[in-house]
mmCIF file of C-alpha atoms and ligand atoms in Angstrom:
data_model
loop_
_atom_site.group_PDB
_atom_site.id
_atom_site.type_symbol
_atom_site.label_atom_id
_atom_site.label_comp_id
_atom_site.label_asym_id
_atom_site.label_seq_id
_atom_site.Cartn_x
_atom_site.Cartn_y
_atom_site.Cartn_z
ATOM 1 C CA UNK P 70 21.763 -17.980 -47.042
ATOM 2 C CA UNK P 71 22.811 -14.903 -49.318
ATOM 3 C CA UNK P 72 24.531 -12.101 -47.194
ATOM 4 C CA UNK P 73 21.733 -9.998 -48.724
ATOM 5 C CA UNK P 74 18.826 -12.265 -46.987
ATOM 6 C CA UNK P 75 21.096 -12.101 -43.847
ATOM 7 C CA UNK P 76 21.517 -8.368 -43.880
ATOM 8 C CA UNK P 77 16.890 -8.499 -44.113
ATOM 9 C CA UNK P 78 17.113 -10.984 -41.452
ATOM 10 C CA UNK P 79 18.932 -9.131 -38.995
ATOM 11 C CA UNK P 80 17.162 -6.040 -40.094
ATOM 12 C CA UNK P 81 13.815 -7.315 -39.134
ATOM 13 C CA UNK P 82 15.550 -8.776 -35.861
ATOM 14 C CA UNK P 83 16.644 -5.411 -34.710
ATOM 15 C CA UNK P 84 13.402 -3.441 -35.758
ATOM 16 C CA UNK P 85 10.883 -5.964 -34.381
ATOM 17 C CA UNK P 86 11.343 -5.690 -30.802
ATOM 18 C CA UNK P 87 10.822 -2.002 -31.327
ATOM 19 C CA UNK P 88 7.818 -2.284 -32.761
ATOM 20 C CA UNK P 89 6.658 -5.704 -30.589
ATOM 21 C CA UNK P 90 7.008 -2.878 -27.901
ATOM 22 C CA UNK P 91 6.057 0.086 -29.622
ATOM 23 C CA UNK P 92 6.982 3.583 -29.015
ATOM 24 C CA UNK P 93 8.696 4.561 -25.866
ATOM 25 C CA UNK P 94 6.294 6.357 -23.896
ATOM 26 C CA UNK P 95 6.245 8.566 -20.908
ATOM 27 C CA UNK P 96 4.583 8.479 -17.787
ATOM 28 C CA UNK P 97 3.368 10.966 -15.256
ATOM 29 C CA UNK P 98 3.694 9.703 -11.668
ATOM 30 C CA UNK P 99 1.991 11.206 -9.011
ATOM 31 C CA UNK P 100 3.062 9.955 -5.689
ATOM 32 C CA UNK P 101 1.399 9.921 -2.202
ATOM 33 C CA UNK P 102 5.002 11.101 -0.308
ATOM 34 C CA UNK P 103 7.306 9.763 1.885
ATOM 35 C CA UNK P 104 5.237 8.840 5.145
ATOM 36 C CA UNK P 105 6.320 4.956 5.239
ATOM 37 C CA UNK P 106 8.959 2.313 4.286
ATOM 38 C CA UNK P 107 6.567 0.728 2.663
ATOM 39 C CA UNK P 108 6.311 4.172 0.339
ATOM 40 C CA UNK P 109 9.821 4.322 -0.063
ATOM 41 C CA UNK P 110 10.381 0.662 -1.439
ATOM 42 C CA UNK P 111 7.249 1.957 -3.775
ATOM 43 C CA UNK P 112 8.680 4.599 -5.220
ATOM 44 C CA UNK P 113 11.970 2.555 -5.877
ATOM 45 C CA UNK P 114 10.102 0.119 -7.190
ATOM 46 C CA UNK P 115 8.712 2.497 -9.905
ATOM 47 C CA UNK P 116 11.632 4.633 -10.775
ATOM 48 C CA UNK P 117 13.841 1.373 -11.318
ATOM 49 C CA UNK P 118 10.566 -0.544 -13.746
ATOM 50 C CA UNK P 119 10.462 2.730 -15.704
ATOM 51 C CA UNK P 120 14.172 2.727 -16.010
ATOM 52 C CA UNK P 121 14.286 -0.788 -17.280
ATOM 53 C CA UNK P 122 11.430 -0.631 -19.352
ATOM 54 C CA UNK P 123 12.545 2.448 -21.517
ATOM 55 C CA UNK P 124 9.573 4.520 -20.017
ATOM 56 C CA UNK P 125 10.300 8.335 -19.271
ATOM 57 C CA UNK P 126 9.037 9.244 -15.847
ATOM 58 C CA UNK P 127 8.451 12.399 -14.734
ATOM 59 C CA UNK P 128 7.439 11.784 -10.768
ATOM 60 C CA UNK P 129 5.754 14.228 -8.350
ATOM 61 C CA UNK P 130 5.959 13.784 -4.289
ATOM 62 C CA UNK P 131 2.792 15.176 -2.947
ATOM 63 C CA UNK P 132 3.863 15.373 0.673
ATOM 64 C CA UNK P 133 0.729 13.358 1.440
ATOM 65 C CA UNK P 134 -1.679 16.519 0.137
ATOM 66 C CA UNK P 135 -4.628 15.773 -2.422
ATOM 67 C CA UNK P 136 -3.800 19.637 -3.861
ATOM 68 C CA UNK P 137 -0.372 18.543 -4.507
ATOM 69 C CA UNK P 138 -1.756 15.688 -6.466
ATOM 70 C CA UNK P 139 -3.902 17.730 -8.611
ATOM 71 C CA UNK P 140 -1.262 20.172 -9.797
ATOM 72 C CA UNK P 141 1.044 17.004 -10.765
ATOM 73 C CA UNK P 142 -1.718 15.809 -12.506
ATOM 74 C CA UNK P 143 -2.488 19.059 -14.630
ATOM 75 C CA UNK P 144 1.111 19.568 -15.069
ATOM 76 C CA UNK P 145 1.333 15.890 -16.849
ATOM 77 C CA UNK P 146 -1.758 17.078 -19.122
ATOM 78 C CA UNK P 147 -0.475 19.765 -20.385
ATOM 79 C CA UNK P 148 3.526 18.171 -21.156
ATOM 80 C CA UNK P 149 1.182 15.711 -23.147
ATOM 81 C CA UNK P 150 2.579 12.363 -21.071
ATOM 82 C CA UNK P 151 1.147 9.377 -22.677
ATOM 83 C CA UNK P 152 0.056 7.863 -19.429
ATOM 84 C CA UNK P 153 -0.868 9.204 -15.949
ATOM 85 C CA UNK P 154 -0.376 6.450 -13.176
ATOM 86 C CA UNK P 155 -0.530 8.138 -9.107
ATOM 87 C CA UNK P 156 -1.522 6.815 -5.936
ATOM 88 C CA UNK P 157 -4.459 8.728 -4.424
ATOM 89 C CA UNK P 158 -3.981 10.136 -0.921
ATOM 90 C CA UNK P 159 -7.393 9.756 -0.149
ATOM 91 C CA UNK P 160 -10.682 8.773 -2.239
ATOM 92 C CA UNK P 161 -12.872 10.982 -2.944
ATOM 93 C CA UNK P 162 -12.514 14.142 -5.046
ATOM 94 C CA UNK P 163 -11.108 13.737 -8.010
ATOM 95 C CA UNK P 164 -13.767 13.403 -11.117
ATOM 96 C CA UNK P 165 -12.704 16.942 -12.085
ATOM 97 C CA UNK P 166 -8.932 16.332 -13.045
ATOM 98 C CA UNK P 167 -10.055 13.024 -14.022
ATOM 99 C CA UNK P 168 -12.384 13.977 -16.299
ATOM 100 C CA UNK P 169 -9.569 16.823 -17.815
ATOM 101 C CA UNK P 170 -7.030 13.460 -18.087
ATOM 102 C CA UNK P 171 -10.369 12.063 -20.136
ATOM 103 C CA UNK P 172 -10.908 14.863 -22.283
ATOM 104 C CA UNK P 173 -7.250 15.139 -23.549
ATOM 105 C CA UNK P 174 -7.490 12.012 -24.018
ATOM 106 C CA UNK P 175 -4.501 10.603 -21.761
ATOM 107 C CA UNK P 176 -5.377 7.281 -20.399
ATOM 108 C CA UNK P 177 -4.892 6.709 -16.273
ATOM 109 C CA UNK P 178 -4.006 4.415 -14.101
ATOM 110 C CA UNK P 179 -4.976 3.990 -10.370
ATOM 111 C CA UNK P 180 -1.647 2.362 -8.256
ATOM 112 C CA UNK P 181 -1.596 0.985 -5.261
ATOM 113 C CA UNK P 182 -5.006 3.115 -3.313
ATOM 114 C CA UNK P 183 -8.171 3.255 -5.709
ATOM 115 C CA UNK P 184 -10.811 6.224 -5.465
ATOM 116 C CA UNK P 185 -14.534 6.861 -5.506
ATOM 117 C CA UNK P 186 -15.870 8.318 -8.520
ATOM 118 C CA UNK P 187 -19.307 8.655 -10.391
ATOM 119 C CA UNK P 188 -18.206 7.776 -13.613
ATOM 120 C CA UNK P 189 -15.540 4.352 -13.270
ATOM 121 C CA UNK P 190 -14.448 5.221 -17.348
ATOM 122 C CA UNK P 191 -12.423 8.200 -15.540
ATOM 123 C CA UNK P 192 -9.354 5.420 -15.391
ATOM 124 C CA UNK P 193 -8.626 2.838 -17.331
ATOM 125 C CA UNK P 194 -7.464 0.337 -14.441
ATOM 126 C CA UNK P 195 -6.594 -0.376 -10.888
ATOM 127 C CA UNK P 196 -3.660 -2.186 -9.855
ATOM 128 C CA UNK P 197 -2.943 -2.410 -5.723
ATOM 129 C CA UNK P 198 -3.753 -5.124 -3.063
ATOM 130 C CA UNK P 199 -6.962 -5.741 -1.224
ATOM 131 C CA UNK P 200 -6.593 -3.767 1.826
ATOM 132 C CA UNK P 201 -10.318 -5.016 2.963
ATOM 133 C CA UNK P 202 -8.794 -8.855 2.880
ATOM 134 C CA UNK P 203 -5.703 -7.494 4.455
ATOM 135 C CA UNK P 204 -7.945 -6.337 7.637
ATOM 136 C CA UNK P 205 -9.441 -9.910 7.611
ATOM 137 C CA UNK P 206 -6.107 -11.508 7.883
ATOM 138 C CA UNK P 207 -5.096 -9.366 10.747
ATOM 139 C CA UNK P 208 -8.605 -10.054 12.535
ATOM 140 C CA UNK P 209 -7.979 -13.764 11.938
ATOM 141 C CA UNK P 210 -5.135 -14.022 13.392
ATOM 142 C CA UNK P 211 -6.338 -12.223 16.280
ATOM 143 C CA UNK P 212 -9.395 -14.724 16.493
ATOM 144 C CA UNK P 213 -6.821 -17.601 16.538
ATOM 145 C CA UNK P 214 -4.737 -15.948 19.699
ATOM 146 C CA UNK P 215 -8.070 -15.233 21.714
ATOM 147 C CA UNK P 216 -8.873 -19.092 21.300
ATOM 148 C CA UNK P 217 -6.454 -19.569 23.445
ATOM 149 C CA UNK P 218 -7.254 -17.287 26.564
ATOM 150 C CA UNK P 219 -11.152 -18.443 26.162
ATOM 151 C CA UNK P 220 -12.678 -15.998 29.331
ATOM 152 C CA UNK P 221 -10.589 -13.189 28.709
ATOM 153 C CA UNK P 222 -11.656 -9.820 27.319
ATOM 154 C CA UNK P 223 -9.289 -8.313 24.802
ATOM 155 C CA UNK P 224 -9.359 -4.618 24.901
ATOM 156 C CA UNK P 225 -8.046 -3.190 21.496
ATOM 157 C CA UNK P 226 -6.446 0.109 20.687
ATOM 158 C CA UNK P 227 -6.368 0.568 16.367
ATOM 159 C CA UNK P 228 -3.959 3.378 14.780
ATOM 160 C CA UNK P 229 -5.460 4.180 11.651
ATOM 161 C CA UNK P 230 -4.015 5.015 8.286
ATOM 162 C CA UNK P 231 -4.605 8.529 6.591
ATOM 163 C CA UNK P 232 -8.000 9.676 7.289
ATOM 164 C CA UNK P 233 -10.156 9.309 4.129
ATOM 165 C CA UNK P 234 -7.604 6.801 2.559
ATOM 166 C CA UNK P 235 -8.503 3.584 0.634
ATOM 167 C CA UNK P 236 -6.360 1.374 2.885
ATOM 168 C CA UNK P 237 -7.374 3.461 6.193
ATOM 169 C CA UNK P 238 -11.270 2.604 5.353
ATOM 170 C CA UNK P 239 -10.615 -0.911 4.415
ATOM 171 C CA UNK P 240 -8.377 -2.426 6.420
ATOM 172 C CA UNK P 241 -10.432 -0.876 9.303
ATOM 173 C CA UNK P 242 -13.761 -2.407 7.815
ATOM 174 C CA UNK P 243 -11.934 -5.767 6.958
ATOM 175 C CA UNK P 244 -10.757 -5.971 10.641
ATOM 176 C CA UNK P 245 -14.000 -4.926 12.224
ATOM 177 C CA UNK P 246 -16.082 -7.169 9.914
ATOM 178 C CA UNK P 247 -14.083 -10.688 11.189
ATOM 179 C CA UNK P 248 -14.103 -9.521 15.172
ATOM 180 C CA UNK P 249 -17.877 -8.765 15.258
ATOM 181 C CA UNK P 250 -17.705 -12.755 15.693
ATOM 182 C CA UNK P 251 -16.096 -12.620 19.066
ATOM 183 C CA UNK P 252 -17.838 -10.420 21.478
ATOM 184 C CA UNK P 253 -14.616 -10.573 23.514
ATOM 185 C CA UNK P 254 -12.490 -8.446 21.737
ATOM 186 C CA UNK P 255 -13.941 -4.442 21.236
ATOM 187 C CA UNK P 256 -11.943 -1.521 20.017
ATOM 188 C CA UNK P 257 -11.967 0.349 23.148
ATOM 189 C CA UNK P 258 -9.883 3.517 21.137
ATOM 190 C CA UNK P 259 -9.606 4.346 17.424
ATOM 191 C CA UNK P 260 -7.084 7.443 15.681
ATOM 192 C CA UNK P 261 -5.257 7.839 12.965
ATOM 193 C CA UNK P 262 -1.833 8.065 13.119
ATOM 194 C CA UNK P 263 -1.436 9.068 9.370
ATOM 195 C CA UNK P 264 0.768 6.192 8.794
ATOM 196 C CA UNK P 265 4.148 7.648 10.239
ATOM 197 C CA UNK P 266 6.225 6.373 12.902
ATOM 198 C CA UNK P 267 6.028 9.733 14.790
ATOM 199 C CA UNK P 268 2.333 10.070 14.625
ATOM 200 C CA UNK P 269 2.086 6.716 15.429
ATOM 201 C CA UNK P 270 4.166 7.070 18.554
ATOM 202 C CA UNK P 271 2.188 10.614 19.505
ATOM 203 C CA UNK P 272 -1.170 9.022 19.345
ATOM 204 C CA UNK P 273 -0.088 5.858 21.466
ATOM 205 C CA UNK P 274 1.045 7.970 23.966
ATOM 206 C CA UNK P 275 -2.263 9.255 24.423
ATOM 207 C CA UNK P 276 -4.038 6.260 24.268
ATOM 208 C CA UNK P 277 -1.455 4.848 26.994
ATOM 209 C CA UNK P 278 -2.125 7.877 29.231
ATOM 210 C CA UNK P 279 -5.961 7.204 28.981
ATOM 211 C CA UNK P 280 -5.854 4.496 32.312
ATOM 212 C CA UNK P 281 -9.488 4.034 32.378
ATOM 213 C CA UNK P 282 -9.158 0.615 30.462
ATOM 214 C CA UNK P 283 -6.135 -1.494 30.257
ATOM 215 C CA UNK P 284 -5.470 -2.331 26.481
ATOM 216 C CA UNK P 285 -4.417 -6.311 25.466
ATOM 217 C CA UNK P 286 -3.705 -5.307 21.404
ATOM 218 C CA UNK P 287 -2.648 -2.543 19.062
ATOM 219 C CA UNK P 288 -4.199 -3.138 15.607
ATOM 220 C CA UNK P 289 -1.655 -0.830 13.404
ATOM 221 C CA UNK P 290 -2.796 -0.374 9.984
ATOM 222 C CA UNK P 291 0.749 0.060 8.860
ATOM 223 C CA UNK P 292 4.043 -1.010 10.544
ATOM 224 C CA UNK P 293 5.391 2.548 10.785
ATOM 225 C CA UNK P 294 3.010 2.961 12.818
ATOM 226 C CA UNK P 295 3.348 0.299 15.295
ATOM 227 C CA UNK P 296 7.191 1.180 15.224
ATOM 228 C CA UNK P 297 6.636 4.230 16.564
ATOM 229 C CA UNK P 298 3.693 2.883 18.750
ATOM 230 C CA UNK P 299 6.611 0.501 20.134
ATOM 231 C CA UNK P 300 8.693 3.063 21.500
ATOM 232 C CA UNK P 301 5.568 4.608 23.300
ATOM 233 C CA UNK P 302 5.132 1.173 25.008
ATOM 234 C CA UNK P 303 8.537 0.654 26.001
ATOM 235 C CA UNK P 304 8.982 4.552 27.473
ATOM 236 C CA UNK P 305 5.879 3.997 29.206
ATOM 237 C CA UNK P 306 7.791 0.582 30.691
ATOM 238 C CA UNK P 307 5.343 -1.613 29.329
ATOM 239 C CA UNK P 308 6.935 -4.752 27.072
ATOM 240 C CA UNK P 309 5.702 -4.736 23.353
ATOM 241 C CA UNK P 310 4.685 -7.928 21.638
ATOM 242 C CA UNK P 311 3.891 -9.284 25.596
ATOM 243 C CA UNK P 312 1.724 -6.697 27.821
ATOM 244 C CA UNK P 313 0.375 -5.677 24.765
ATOM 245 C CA UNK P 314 -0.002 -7.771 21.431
ATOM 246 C CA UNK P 315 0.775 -6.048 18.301
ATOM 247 C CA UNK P 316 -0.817 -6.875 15.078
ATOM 248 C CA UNK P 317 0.350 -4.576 11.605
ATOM 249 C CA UNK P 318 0.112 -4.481 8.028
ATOM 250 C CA UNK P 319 2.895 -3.813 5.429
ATOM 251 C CA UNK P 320 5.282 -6.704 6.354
ATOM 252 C CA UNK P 321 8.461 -4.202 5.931
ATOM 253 C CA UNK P 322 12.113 -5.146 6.931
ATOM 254 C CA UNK P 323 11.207 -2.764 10.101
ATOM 255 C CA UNK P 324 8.433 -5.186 11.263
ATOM 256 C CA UNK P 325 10.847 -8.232 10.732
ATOM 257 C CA UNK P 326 13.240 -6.703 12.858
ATOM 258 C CA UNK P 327 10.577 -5.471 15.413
ATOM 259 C CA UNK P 328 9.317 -9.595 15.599
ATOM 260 C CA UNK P 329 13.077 -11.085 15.292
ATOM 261 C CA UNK P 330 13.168 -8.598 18.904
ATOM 262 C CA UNK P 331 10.334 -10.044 20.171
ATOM 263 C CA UNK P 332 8.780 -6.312 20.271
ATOM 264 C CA UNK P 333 5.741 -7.315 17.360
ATOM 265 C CA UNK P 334 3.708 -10.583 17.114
ATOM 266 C CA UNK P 335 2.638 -10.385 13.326
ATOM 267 C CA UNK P 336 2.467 -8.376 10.115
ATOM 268 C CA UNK P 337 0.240 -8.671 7.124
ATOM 269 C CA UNK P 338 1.505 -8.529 4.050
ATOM 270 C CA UNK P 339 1.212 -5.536 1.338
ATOM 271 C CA UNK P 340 3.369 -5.818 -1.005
ATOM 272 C CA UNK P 341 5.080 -2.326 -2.504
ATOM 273 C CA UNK P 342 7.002 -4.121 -5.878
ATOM 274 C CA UNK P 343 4.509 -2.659 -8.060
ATOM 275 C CA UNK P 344 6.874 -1.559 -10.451
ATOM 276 C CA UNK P 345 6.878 -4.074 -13.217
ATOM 277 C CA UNK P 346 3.835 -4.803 -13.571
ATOM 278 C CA UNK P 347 2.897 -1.336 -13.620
ATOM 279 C CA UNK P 348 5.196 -0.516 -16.836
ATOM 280 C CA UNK P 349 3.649 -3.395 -18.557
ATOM 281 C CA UNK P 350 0.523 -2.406 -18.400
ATOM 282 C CA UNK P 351 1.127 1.405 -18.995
ATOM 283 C CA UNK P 352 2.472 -0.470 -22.630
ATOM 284 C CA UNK P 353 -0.879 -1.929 -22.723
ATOM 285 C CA UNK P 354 -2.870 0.238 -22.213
ATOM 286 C CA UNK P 355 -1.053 3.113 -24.501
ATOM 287 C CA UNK P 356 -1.177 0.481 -27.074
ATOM 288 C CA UNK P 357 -4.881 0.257 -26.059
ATOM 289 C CA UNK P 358 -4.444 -3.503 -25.057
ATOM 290 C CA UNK P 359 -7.657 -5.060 -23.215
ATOM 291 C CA UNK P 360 -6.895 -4.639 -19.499
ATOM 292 C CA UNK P 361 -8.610 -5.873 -16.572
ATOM 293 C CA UNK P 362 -10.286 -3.330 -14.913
ATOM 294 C CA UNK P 363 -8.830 -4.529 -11.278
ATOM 295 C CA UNK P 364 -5.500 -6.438 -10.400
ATOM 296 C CA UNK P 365 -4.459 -7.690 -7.365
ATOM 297 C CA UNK P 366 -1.606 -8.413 -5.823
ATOM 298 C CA UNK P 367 -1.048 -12.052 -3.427
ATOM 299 C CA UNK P 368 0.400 -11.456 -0.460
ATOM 300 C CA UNK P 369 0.870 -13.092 2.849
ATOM 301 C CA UNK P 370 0.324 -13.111 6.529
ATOM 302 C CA UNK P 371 3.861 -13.415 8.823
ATOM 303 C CA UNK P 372 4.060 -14.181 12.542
ATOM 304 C CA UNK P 373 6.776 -13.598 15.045
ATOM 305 C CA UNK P 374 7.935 -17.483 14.728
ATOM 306 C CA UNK P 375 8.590 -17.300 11.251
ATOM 307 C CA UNK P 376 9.997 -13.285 10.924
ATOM 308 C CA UNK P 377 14.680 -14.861 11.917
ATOM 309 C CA UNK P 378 13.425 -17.097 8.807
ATOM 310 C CA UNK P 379 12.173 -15.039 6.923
ATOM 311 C CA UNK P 380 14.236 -11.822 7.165
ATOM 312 C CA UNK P 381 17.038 -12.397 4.637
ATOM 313 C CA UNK P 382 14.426 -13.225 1.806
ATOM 314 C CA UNK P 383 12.667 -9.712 1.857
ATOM 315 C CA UNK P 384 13.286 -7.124 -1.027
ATOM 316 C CA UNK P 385 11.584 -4.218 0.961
HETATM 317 O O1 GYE G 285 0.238 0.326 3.887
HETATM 318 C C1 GYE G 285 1.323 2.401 4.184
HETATM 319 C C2 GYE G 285 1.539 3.507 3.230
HETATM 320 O O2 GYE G 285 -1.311 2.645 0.421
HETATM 321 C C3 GYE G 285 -0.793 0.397 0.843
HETATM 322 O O3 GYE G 285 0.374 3.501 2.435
HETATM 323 C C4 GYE G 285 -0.404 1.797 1.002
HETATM 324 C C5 GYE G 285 -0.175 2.223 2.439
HETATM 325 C C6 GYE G 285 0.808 1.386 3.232
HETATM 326 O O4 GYE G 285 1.864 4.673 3.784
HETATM 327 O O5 GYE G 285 2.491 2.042 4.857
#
C-alpha cells in the first residue's frame, strides 16, 4: 500500500465515526427532583450516558413541581437544544409547552413517567417501564402469600406515589385490577406519601393510629416509602415484614437491605439505568431515525429469600 493510500485510509478511519455518529448534540433534561433513591441512581444514570456519549446536557431539578418543569422546558427552547428529554411529575398539562417544543421544531422525548395529551405527535417517543404490570406483580405475589392463610382476611394499607403521577395511577390500577380476584384482601386505607421516606413514615403513622381495623399489608408504591413506613412500624412496636407484610416497588439497595433485615418481604423491580439507552436514541431521533413510539424496560420481581443473594449484584 502507498503511504499516500494509507494517509486516505486512516483519514476516512478517523472522520467516519464522526459522521457514523453525526454531530454532537445537546440535550435539555428536565428532571422530576430528588424525592427517591431510585431518582438519584436516575439522574446518575443520565449525567454519566451523556458524558460518555459526547452529548451536552444541560439538566434542571424541578423539586417535584410541574411549574418548575415548564420553565426548564422554555429555557431549553429558546438555547436552541437539539433534544428535550424530562420526566413528567405528573400527567396531565402539558400540550402547551409541548406544542412550543413542536413549533420550534425541537424533537422530545418522554423518560421514565409518560403524560396525557390530545395530540400523541407532541413527542417523538416514550422510554420508561410499565408501572401498570409492575402493580400486577406486586398483587401476584400477594395472591400467592394469601394461598397460604386460606380463611383469613387481609386488611391492606397502600402509600401512594405523587398524586396525579403516571406510576402513582398505574401501579395503583395494576394492583387493584389482580386483587379484585380475592375478595379476602380490601384496601382498608389509601394516601399518598409522595414517594419520600418522610412522607411515607408521616402517613403510616396515621394510618397506624387509626385502631378501628388491624392492617395485615402495606402496598408501597415505592421503597422510600416503605422505608420510612418501616420506622413507623417499629416506633409503634409492631415488627415489619411479620405483623405486617410489606410489599414495594423500585427494588433499590435500601429495600435489599430492608429484606436482608427481615424488615420487607418483597420489592418489584423498576429499573432507573435509563441512561444509555436514552443517549442512543436522542442520536436517533436528532438524526430523525425511525423510533418506536414506546420502549420498555424488563425488570423483575425480588423476595426476601433471594434479597443476601442478590445484594452485591445491584448497580442502584
Ligand atoms: O418508582 C419512585 C420515583 O417514576 C418510576 O419515581 C419513577 C418513580 C419511582 O420517585 O421511587
Amino acid at each position: 500500500m502507498t503511504a499516500r493510500r494509507r494517509t486516505l485510509i486512516t483519514a476516512a478511519a478517523l472522520w467516519l465515526p464522526v459522521a457514523a455518529f453525526a454531530a454532537p448534540i445537546t440535550m435539555g433534561f428536565s428532571q422530576v427532583g430528588a424525592e427517591s433513591e431510585w431518582r438519584t441512581a436516575n439522574t446518575a444514570s443520565i449525567k454519566a450516558a451523556a458524558k460518555a456519549a459526547g452529548v451536552t446536557l444541560k439538566f434542571a431539578d424541578a423539586q417535584q413541581k410541574q411549574e418548575n418543569q415548564v420553565k426548564a422546558i422554555r429555557s431549553f427552547i429558546a438555547q436552541k437544544v437539539d433534544v428535550i428529554a424530562f420526566s413528567p411529575v405528573v400527567e396531565s398539562g402539558w400540550d402547551t409547552v409541548l406544542k412550543e417544543a413542536k413549533a420550534a421544531n425541537i424533537p422530545v422525548i418522554l423518560t421514565d413517567r409518560a403524560v396525557k395529551v390530545a395530540d400523541a405527535s407532541l413527542y417523538v417517543t416514550f422510554i420508561g417501564s410499565d408501572f401498570v404490570e409492575e402493580g400486577r406483580k406486586a398483587a401476584r405475589w400477594l395472591l400467592e402469600r394469601a394461598a397460604k392463610t386460606p380463611n383469613a382476611a387481609l386488611n391492606i394499607v397502600e402509600l401512594q406515589g405523587t398524586v396525579g403521577s403516571a406510576p402513582a395511577i398505574d401501579r395503583k390500577k395494576g394492583f387493584e385490577e389482580v386483587i379484585k380476584s380475592n375478595p379476602r384482601l380490601q384496601i382498608i386505607r389509601s394516601q399518598s406519601g409522595e414517594f419520600t421516606r418522610a412522607k411515607g413514615k408521616e402517613v403510616m403513622e396515621s394510618f397506624l393510629k387509626q385502631r378501628d381495623k388491624k392492617i395485615d399489608v402495606l402496598f408501597a408504591h415505592n421503597d422510600d416509602m416503605a422505608i420510612g413506613a418501616i420506622q413507623a412500624i417499629e416506633e409503634a412496636g409492631l415488627k415489619p415484614g411479620q405483623d405486617i407484610v410489606i410489599i414495594s416497588i423500585d427494588g433499590v439497595r435500601g429495600a435489599f437491605e430492608a429484606m436482608k433485615a427481615g424488615k420487607l418481604n418483597v420489592t418489584v423491580e423498576c429499573n432507573p439505568l435509563l441512561g444509555p439507552q436514552l443517549m442512543r436514541l436522542a442520536q436517533d431521533v436528532v438524526t430523525k431515525k425511525p423510533v418506536e413510539k414506546r420502549i420498555t424496560v424488563e425488570e423483575g420481581v425480588f423476595p426476601a429469600e433471594v434479597a443476601a443473594k442478590e445484594l452485591p449484584n445491584r448497580k442502584y
